[in-house]
Coordinates of C-alpha atoms in Angstrom, one line a residue:
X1 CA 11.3 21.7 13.4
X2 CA 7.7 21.8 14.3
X3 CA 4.8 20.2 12.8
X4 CA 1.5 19.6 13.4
X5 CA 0.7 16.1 12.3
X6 CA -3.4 15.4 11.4
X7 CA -5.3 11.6 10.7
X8 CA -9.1 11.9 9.9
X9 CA -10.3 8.6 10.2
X10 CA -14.3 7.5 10.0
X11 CA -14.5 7.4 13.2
X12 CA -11.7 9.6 14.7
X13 CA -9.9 12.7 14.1
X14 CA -6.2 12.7 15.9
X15 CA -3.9 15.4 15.7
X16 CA -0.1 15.9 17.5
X17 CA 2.3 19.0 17.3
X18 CA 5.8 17.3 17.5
X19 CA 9.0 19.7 17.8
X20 CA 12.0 17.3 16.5
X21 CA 11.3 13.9 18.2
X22 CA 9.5 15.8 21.2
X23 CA 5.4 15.0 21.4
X24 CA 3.9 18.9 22.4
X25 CA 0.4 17.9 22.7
X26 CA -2.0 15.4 21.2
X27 CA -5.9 15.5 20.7
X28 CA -8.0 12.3 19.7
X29 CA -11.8 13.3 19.5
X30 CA -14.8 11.9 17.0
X31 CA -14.7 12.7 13.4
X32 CA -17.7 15.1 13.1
X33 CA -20.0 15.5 9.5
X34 CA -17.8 18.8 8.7
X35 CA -14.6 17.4 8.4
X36 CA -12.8 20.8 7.9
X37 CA -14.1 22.7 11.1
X38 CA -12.6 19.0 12.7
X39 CA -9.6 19.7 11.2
X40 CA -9.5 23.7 12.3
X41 CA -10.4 22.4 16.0
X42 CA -7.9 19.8 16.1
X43 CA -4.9 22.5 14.9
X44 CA -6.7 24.8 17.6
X45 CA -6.4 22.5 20.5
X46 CA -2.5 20.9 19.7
X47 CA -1.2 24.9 19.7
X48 CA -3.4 26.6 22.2
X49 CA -0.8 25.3 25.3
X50 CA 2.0 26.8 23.2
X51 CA 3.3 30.1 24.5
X52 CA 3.4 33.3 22.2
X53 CA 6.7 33.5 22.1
X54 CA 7.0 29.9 20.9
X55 CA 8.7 29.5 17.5
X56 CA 5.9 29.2 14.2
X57 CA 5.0 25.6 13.0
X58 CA 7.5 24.6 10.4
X59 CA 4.4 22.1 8.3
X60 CA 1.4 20.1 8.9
X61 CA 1.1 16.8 7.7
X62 CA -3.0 15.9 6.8
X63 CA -3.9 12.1 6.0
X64 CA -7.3 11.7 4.9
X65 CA -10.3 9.1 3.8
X66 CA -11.3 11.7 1.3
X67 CA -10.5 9.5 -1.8
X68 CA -11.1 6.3 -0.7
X69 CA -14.9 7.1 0.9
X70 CA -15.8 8.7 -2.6
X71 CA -14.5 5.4 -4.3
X72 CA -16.3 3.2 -1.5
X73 CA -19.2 5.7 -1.5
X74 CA -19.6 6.3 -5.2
X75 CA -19.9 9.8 -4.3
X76 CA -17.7 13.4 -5.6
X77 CA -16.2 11.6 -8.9
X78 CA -15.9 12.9 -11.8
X79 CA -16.7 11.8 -15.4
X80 CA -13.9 10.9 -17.0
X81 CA -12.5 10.9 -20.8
X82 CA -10.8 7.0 -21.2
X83 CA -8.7 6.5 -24.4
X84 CA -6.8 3.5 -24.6
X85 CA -4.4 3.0 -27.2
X86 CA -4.5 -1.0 -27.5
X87 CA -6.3 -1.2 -31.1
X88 CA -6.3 -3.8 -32.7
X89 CA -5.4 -6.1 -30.2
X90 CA -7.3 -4.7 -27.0
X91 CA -10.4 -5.0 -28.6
X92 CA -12.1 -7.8 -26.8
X93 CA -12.7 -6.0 -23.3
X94 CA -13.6 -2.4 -23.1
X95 CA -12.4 0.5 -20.2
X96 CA -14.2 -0.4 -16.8
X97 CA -15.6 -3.5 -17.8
X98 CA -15.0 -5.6 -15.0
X99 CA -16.4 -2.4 -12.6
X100 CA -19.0 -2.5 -9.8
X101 CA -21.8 -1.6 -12.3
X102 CA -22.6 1.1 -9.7
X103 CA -19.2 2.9 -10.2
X104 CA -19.2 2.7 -13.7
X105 CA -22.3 4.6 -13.4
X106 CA -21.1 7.3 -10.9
X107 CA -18.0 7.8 -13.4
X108 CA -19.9 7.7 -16.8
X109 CA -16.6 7.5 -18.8
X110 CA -16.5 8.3 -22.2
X111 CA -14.4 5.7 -23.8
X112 CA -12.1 5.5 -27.1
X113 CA -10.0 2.8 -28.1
X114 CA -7.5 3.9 -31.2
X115 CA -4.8 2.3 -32.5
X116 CA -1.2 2.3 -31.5
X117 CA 0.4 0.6 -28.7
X118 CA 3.8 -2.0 -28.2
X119 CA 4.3 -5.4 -28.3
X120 CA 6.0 -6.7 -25.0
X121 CA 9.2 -6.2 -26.4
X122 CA 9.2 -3.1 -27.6
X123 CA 8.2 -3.5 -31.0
X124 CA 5.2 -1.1 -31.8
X125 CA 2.0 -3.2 -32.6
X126 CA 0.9 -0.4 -35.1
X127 CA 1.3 3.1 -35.7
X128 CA -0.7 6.0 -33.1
X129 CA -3.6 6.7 -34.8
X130 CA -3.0 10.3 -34.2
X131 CA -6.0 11.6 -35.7
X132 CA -8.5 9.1 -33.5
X133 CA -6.9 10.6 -31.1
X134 CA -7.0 14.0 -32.0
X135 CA -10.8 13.2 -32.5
X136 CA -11.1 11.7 -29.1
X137 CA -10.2 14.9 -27.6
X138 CA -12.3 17.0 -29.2
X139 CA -15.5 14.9 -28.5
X140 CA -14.2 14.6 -24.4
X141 CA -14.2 18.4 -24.9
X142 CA -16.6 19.2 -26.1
X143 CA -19.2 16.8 -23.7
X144 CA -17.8 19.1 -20.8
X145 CA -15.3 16.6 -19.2
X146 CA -12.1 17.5 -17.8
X147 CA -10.2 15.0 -16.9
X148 CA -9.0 12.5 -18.9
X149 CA -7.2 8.7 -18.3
X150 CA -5.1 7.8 -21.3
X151 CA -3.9 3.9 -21.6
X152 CA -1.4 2.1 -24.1
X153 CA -0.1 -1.3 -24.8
X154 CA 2.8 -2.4 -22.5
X155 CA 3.7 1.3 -21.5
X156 CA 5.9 0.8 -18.5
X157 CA 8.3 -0.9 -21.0
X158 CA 7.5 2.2 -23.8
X159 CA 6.0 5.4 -22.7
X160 CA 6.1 7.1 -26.2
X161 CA 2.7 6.2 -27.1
X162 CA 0.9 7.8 -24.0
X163 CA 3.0 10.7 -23.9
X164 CA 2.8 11.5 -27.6
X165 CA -1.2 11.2 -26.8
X166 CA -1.3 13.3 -24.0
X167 CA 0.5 16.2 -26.3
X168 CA -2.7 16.0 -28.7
X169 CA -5.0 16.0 -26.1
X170 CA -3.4 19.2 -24.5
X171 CA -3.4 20.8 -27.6
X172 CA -7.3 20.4 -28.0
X173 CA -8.0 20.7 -24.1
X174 CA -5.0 23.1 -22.5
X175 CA -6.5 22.7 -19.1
X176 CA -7.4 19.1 -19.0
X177 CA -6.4 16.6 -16.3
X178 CA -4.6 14.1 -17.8
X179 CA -3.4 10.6 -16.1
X180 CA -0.8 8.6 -18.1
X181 CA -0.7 5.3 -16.9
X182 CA 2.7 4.3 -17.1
X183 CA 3.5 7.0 -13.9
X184 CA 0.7 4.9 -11.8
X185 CA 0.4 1.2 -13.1
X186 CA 2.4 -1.7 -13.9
X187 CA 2.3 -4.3 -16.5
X188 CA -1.6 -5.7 -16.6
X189 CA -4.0 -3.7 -19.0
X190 CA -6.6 -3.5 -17.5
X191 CA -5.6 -3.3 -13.7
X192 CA -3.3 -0.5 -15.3
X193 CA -6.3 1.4 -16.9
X194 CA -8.4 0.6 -14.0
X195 CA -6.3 2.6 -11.2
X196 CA -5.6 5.6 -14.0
X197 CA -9.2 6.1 -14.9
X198 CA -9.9 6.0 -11.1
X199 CA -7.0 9.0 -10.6
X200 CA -8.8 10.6 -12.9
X201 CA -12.3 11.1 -11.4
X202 CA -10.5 12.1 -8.5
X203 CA -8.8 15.0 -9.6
X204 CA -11.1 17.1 -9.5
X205 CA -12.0 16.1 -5.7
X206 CA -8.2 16.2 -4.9
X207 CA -8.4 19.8 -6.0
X208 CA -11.1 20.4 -3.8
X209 CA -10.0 18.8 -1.0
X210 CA -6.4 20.4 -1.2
X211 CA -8.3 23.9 -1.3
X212 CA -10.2 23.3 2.1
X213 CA -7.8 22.0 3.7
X214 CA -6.0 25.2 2.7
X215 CA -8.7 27.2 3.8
X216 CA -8.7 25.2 7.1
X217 CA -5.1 26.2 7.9
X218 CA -5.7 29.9 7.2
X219 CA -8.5 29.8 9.4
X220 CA -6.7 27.9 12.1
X221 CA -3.9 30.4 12.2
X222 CA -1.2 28.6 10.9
X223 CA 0.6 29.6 8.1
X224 CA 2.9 26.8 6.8
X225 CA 3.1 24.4 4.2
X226 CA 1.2 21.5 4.4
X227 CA 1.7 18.0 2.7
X228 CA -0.7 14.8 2.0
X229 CA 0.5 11.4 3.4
X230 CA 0.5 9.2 0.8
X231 CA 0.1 5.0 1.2
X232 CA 4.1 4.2 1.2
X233 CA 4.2 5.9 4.8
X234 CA 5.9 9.3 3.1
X235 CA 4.4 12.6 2.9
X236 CA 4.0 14.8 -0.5
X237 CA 3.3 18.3 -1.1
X238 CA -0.4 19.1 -1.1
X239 CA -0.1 20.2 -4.9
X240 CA 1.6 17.1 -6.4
X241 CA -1.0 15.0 -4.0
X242 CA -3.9 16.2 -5.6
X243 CA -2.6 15.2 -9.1
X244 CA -2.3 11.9 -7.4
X245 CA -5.3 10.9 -5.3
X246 CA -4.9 7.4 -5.7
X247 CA -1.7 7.6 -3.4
X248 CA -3.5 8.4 -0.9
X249 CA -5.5 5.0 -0.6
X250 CA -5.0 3.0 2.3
X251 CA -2.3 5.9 3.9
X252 CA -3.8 6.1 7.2
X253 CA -3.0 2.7 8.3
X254 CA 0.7 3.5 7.2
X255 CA 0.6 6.4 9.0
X256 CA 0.3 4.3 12.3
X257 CA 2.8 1.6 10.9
X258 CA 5.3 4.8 10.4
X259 CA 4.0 6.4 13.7
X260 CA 4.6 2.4 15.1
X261 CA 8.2 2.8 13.7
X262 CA 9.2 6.4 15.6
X263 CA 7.2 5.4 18.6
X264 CA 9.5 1.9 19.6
X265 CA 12.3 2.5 17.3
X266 CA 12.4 -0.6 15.6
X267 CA 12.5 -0.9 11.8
X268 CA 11.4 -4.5 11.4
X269 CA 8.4 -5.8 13.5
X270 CA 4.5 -6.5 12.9
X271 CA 1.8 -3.5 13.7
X272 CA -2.0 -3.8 14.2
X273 CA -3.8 -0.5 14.1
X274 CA -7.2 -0.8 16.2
X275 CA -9.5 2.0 15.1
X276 CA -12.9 2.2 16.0
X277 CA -14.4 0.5 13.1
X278 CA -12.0 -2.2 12.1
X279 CA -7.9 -3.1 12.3
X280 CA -5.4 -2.9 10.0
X281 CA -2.4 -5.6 10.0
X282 CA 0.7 -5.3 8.2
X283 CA 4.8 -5.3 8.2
X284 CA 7.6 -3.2 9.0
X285 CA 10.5 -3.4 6.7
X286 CA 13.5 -1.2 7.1
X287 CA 11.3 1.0 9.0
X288 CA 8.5 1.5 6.1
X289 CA 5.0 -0.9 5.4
X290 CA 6.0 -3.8 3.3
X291 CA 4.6 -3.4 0.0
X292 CA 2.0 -5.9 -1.9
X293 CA 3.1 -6.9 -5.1
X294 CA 0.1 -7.8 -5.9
X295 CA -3.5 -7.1 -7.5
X296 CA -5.2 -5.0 -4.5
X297 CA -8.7 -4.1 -4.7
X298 CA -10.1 -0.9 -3.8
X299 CA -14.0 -0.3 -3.9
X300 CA -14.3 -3.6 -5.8
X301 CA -12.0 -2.3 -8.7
X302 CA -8.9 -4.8 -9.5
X303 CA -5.8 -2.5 -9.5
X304 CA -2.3 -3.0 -9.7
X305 CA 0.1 -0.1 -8.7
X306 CA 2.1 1.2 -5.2
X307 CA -0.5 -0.4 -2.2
X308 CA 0.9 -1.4 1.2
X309 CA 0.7 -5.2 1.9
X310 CA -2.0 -4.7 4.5
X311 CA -4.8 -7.5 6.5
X312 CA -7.8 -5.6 6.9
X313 CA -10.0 -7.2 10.0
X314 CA -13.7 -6.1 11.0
X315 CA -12.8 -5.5 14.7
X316 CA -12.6 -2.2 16.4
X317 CA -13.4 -0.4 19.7
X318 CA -16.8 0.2 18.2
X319 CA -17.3 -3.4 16.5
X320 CA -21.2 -4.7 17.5
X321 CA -21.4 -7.8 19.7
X322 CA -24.5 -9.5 18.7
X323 CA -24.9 -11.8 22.7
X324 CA -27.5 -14.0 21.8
X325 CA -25.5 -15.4 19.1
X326 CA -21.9 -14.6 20.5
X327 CA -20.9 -13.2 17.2
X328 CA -18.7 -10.1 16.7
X329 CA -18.9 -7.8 14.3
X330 CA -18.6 -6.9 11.1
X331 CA -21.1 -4.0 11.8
X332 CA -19.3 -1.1 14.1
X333 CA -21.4 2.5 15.9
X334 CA -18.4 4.1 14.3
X335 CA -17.9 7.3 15.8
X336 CA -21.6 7.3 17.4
X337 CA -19.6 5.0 20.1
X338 CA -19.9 7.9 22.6
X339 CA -23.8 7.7 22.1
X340 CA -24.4 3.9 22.0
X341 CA -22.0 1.7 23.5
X342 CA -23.1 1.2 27.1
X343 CA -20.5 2.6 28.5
X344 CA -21.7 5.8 27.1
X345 CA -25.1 5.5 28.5
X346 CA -26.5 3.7 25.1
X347 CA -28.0 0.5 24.1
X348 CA -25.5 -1.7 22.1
X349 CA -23.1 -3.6 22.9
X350 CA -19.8 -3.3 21.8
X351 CA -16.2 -4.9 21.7
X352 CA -15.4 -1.8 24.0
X353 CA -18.1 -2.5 26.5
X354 CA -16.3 -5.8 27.0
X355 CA -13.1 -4.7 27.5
X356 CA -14.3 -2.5 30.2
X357 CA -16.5 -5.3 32.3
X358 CA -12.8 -7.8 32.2
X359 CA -11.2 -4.6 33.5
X360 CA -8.9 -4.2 30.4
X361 CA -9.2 -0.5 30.3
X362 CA -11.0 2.2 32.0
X363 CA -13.6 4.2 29.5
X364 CA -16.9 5.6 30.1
X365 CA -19.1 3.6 33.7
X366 CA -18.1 0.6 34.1
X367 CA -21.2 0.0 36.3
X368 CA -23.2 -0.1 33.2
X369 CA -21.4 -3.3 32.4
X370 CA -21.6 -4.7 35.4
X371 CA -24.4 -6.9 34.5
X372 CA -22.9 -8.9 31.4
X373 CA -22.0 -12.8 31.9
X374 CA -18.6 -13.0 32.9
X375 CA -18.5 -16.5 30.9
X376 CA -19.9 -14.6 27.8
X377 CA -16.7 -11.8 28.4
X378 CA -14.4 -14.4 28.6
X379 CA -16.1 -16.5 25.8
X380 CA -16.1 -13.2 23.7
X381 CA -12.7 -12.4 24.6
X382 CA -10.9 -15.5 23.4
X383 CA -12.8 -15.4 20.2
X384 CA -11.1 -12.1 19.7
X385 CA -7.6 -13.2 20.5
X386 CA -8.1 -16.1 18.0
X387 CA -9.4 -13.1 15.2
X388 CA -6.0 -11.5 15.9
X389 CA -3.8 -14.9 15.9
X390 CA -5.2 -15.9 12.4
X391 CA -4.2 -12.6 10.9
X392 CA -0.7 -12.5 12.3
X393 CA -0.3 -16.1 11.0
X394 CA -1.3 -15.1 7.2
X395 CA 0.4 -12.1 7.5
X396 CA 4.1 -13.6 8.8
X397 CA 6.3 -14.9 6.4
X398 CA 8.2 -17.5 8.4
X399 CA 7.3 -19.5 12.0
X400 CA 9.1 -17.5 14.1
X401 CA 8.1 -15.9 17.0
X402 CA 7.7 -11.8 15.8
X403 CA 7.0 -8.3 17.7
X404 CA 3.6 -7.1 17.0
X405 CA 2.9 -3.3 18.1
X406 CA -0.3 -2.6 19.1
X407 CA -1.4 1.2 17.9
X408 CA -4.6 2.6 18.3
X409 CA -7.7 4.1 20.3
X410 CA -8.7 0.8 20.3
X411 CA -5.4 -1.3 21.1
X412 CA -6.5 -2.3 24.6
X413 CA -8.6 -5.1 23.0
X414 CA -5.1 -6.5 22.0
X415 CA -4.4 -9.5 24.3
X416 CA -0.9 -9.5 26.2
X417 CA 0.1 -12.9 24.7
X418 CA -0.6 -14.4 21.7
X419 CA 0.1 -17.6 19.9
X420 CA 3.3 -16.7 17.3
X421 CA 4.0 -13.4 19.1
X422 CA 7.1 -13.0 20.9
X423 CA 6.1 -10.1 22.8
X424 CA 2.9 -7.3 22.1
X425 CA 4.4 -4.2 22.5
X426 CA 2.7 -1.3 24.1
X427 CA 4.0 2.5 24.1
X428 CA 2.9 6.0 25.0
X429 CA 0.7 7.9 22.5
X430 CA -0.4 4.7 20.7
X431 CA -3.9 5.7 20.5
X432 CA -2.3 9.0 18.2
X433 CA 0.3 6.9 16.3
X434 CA -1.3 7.8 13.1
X435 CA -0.8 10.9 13.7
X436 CA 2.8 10.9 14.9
X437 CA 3.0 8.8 11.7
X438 CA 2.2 11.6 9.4
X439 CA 3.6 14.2 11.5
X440 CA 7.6 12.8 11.3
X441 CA 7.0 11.4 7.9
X442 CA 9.3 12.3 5.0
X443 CA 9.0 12.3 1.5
X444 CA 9.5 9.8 -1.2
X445 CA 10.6 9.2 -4.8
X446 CA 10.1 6.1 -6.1
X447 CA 10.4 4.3 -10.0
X448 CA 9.2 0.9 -11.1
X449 CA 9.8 0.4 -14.6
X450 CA 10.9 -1.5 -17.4
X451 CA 14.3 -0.9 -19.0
X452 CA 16.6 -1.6 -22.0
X453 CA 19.2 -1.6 -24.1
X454 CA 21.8 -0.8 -21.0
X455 CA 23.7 -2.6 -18.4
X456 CA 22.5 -3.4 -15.4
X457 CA 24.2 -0.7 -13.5
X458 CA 23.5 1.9 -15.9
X459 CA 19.9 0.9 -15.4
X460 CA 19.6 0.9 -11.8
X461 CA 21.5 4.8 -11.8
X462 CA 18.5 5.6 -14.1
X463 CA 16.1 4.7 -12.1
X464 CA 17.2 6.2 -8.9
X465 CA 18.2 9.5 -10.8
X466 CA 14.4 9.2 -11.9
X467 CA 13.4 8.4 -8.2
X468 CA 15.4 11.5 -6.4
X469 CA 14.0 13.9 -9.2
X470 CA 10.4 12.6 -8.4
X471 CA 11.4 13.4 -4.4
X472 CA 12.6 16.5 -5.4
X473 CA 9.6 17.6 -7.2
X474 CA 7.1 15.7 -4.4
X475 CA 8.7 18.5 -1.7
X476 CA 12.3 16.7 -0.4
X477 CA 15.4 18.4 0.1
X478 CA 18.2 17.5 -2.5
X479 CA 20.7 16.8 -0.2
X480 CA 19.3 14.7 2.4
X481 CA 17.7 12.0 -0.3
X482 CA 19.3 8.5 0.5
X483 CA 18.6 5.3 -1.6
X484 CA 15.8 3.0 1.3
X485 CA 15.7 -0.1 -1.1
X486 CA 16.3 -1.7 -4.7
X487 CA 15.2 -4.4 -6.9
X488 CA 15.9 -5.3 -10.1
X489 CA 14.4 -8.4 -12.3
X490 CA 15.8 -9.6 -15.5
X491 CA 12.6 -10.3 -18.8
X492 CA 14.4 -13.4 -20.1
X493 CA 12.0 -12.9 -22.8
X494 CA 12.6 -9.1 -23.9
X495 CA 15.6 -8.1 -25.9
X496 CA 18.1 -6.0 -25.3
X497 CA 18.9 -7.0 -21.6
X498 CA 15.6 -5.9 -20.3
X499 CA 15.4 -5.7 -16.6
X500 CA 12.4 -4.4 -14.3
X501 CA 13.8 -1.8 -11.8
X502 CA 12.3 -0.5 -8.6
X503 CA 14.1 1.9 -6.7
X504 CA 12.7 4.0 -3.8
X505 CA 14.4 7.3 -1.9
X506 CA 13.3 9.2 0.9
X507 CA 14.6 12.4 1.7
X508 CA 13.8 15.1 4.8
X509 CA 10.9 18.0 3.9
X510 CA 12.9 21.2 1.9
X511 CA 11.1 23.8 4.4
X512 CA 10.8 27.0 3.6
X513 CA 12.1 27.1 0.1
X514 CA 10.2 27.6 -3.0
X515 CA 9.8 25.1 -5.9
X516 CA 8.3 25.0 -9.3
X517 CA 5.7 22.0 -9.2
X518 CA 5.2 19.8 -12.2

């Protein structure tokens, strides 16, 4: 099967056409201001060496920054309808309050708060207030906002109050946007509301974005299906991602620990990403990123739902060296690197521009470097191999020696031997492992919820029958679904023989076959 696989990163825009395990071509070149004609030129170059009798591409994989730069940018959301059903006990702290003022602004929610909702044990707290909801509805209407981010008491262990809502709201706004929470969040109010009520102003850019990209392939030539990578190193179909923008947070670094994975074959190891603005650290478990179980925040909102366990570090090929001072970073050129590292003929100095004067890689003149303090290199280059020891250490979970890969257009600043590293592994097309990453991905199902009133084995086969139905409907083929990984928690304090269950299943891409989306 061929695919073309596509990262678009701030800084760089990488792109591989794979055929089975087999790398075609590659192209890494600088994420330009129209994303889209990047993403036409990128399909361009990785098929132009392919003959015309070569067999069609099969898919192509896209990973994008789109939704986390509007979040971080407070740019292309939407304003958003918020009901929470919490009354009268989630009175105290309304939708968003603990928000970036800033974003609050750029999404100008609407809010209701209505009664209704569960006690942690299943017990309802009061009645729906159908008609506040009803009324709810009818005001989002008619203030011209369509999507909407509805929020109950304890809803991963009861969904009935959210999906009962979500019926009156379609029934006053048949095209509206909805967001349940109980599909996204965990238990935690407000980290719960705070991620649906962001997948909510992003519909509408997911829409968007799904369309040009859409528009991009047509004009490229290639007419295939194409998926979104999502942020648990799988792949969805484009449809389902744009429902779900919030997946998408934080995918390209999985993409590389995924691309990591295919590249050396191992399932359990360490990855740093080097990009040209920053690096991402994290873990290899069973051949997938390990997964925080955490609060993560993204754009200085707390949220609480599916995020890789991840060690961001502000130190890339383009990172700013400030001499004087010796300091590196956080600032980066980004993807002006080819205009203003020295190197390139510019004026600042960069992490790159040191690698190239200690001879760690050949980019650009070298003569232009020729000048610096070879003290100051080696001053500047220990300072970066301490950077890169810390992070290992907080990321490790044990003393032992582990296997870090280093991925990336800017992995040569990765030193050969580090402190709590048993060996840094190199390999061929690290500096498009992102890529690869989305390109060989598969797709996912996954559950984490709350159940009751069963046994424990009749709660876990409810859970994956949820997961391989959500795989099915995210763009995998039935039969090739397998069960990657399990866990299940007794609630001592719910009755009924409560038990959180998580189950996750990936399964290959059903080409070619049609599918009704939900």
């Amino acid at each position: 099967m061929k695919r073309i696989g596509i990262d678009v990163g701030g800084t760089n825009t990488d792109a591989v056409l794979i055929d089975g395990e087999t790398v075609l071509s590659s192209i890494k070149f600088p994420t330009t201001a129209d994303v889209m004609k990047g993403v036409v030129d990128a399909i361009r170059h990785v098929t132009a060496s392919q003959p015309a009798s070569a067999s069609q591409v099969d898919a192509v994989m896209i990973g994008t920054t789109h939704f986390t730069n509007a979040v971080v940018e407070r740019a292309r959301l939407e304003r958003v309808g918020a009901i929470r059903i919490a009354m009268p006990a989630g009175a105290s702290l309304p939708p968003m309050v603990d928000w970036p003022d800033d974003l609050r602004e750029a999404v100008d929610p609407l809010s209701f708060m209505v009664e209704g909702g569960h006690e942690y044990d299943g017990r309802p707290l009061v009645p729906l207030d159908r008609d506040a909801v009803r009324d709810a509805a009818m005001r989002i209407r008619d203030a011209g906002i369509q999507s909407v981010g509805i929020t109950a008491l304890f809803s991963p262990l009861t969904t009935e109050c959210e999906v009962e809502a979500a019926e009156i709201v379609r029934s006053v706004m048949p095209d509206a946007r909805i967001t349940l929470s109980h599909t996204l969040g965990r238990i935690g109010l407000l980290e719960r509301e705070n991620v649906t009520l962001l997948n909510a102003a992003l519909q509408g850019l997911g829409q968007r974005t799904v369309d040009a990209f859409a528009k991009a392939l047509k004009e490229s030539g290639v007419h295939a299906p194409f998926y979104l990578t999502q942020n648990d190193g799988t792949v969805v179909l484009a449809e389902v991602a744009a429902a779900n923008p919030v997946y998408s947070f934080a995918s390209g670094p999985t993409n590389s620990m995924r691309g990591a994975a295919f590249l050396t074959g191992l399932k359990e190891a360490m990855v740093i990403d080097v990009g040209g603005t920053t690096s991402d650290i994290g873990c290899l478990v069973g051949g997938f990123p390990r997964e925080a179980n955490n609060v993560v925040e993204v754009g200085g909102v707390r949220t609480l739902f599916r995020m890789p366990d991840l060690l961001p570090m502000a130190l890339g090929g383009g990172t700013i060296i400030d001499a004087e001072k010796g300091t590196i970073g956080p600032r980066s050129v980004g993807y002006r690197i080819t205009s203003e590292a020295l190197v390139f003929g510019g004026s600042t100095l960069t992490t790159t521009d040191i690698a190239v004067a200690a001879g760690l890689v050949e980019i650009g003149d070298r003569d232009r470097v020729s000048h610096l303090d070879q003290t100051l290199v080696s001053t500047l280059l220990k300072r970066i191999e301490q950077m890169v020891e810390d992070s290992v250490d907080r990321m490790k979970t044990s003393a032992d020696g582990v296997e870090l890969i280093a991925v990336g257009g800017g992995s040569f600043l990765i030193p050969e031997k580090l402190n709590g590293v048993s060996e840094v592994l190199r390999v061929e097309h690290a500096g498009v492992a992102n890529a690869l990453g989305a390109a060989m991905a598969q797709v996912s199902g996954e559950v984490d919820q709350v159940f009751s009133e069963m046994s424990r084995d009749a709660a876990i086969a409810e859970a994956e029958k949820l997961a391989r139905q959500r795989a099915i409907e995210a763009g995998a083929q039935p039969g090739t679904i397998s069960l990657l990984d399990t866990e299940d928690i007794p609630i001592a304090y719910l009755p009924g023989d409560a038990r959180r269950v998580r189950v996750r299943v990936v399964g290959d891409i059903a080409f070619n076959e049609k599918r009704e989306v939900a």
